[in-house]
XYZ file of N, CA and C in Angstrom:
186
model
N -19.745 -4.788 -2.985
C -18.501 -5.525 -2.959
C -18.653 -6.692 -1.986
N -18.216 -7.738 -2.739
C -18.286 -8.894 -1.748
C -16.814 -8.960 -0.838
N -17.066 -9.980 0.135
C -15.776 -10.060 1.105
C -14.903 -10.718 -0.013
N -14.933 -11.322 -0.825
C -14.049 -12.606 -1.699
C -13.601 -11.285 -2.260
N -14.029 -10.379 -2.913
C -13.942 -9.170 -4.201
C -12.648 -8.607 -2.878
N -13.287 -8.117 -1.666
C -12.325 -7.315 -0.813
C -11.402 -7.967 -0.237
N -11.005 -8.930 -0.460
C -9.910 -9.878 -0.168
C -8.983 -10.047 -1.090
N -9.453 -10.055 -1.818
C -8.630 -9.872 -3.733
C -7.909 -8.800 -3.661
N -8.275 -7.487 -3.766
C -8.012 -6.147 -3.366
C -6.981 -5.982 -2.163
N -7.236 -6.531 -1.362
C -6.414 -6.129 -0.175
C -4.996 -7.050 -0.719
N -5.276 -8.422 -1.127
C -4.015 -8.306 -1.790
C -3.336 -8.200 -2.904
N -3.985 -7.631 -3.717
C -3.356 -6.960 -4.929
C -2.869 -5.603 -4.478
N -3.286 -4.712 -3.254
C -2.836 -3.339 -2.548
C -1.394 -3.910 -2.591
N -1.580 -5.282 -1.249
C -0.720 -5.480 -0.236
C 1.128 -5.639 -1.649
N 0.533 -6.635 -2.672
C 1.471 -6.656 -3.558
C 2.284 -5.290 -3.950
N 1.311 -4.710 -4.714
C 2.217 -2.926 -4.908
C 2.538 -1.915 -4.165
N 2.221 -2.649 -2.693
C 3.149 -1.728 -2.176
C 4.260 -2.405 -1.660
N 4.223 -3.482 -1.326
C 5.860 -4.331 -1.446
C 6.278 -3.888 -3.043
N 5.894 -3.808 -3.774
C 6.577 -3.642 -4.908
C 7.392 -1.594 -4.365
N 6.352 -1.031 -4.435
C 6.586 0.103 -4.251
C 7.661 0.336 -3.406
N 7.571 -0.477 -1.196
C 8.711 -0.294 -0.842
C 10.231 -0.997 -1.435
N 10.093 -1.850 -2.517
C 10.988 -2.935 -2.437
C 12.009 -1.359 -3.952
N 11.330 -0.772 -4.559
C 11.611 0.075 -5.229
C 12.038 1.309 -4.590
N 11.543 1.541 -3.708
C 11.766 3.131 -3.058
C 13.354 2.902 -2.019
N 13.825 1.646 -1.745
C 14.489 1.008 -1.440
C 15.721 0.800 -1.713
N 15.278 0.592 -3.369
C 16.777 0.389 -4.432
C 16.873 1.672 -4.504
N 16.409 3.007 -4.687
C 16.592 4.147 -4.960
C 17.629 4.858 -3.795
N 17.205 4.311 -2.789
C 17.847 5.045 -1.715
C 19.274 4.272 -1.732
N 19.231 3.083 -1.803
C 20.747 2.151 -1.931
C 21.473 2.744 -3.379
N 20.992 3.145 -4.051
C 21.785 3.832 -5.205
C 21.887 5.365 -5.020
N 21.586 5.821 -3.802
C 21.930 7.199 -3.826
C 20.965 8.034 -4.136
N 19.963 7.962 -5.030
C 18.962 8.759 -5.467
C 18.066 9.643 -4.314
N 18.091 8.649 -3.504
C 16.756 8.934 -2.687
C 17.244 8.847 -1.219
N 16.974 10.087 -0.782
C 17.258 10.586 1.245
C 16.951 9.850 1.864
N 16.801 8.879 2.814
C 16.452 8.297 3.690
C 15.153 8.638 4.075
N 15.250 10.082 4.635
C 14.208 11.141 5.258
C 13.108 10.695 4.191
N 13.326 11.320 3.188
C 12.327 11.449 1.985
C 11.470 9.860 1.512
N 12.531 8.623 2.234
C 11.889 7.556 1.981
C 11.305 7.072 2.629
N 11.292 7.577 4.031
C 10.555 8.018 5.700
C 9.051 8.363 5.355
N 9.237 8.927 4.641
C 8.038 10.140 4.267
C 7.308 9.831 3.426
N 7.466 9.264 1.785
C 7.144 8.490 1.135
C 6.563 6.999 1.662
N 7.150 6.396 2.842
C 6.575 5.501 2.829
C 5.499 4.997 4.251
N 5.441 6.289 4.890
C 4.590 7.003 6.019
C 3.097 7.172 4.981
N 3.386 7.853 3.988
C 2.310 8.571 3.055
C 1.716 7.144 2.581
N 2.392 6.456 1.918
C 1.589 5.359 1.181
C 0.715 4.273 2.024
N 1.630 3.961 3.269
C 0.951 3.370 4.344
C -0.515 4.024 4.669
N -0.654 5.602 4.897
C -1.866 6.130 5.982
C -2.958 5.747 4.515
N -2.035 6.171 2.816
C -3.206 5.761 1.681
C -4.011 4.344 1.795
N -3.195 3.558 2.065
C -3.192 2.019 1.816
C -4.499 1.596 2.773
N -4.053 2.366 4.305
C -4.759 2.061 5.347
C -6.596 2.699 5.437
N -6.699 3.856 4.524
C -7.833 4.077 4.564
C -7.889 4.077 3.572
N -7.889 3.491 2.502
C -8.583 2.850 1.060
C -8.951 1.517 1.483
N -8.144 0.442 2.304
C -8.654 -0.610 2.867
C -10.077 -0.453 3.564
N -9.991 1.033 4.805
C -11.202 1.097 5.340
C -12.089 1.557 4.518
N -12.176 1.988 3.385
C -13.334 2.353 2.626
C -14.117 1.086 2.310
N -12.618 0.228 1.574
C -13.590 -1.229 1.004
C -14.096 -1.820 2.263
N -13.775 -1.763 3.371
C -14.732 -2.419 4.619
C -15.735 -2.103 4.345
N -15.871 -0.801 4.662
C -17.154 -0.016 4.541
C -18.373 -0.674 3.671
N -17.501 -0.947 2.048
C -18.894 -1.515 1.457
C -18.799 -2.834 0.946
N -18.491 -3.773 2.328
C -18.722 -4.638 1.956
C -20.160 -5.092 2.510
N -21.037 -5.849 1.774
C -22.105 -6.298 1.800
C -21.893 -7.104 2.296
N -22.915 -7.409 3.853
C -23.036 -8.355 4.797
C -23.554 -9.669 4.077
């Protein structure tokens, strides 16, 4: 993986998960969804986000 390839990636992540919080968001403003639970949900996607990023570090080719 090149740095250009892992730069792409990081923001196509960075996009769906603004999409993701911008959704988990409306759910809770319509009642659906606990606060807590959107606490938690969006604790979880962050620690995913954060070490799938460090993987692609990992192989990026110097």
């Amino acid at each position: 993986m090149t740095q250009r390839q892992r730069l792409k990636y990081s923001i196509l992540m960075t996009l769906v998960l603004l999409a993701a919080m911008f959704g988990l968001s409306w759910l809770v403003k319509q009642g659906t969804l606990s606060e807590q639970m959107f606490q938690y949900i969006a604790m979880g996607l962050a620690v995913i986000f954060v070490v799938i990023n460090g993987i692609m570090r990992r192989k990026v080719k110097p």
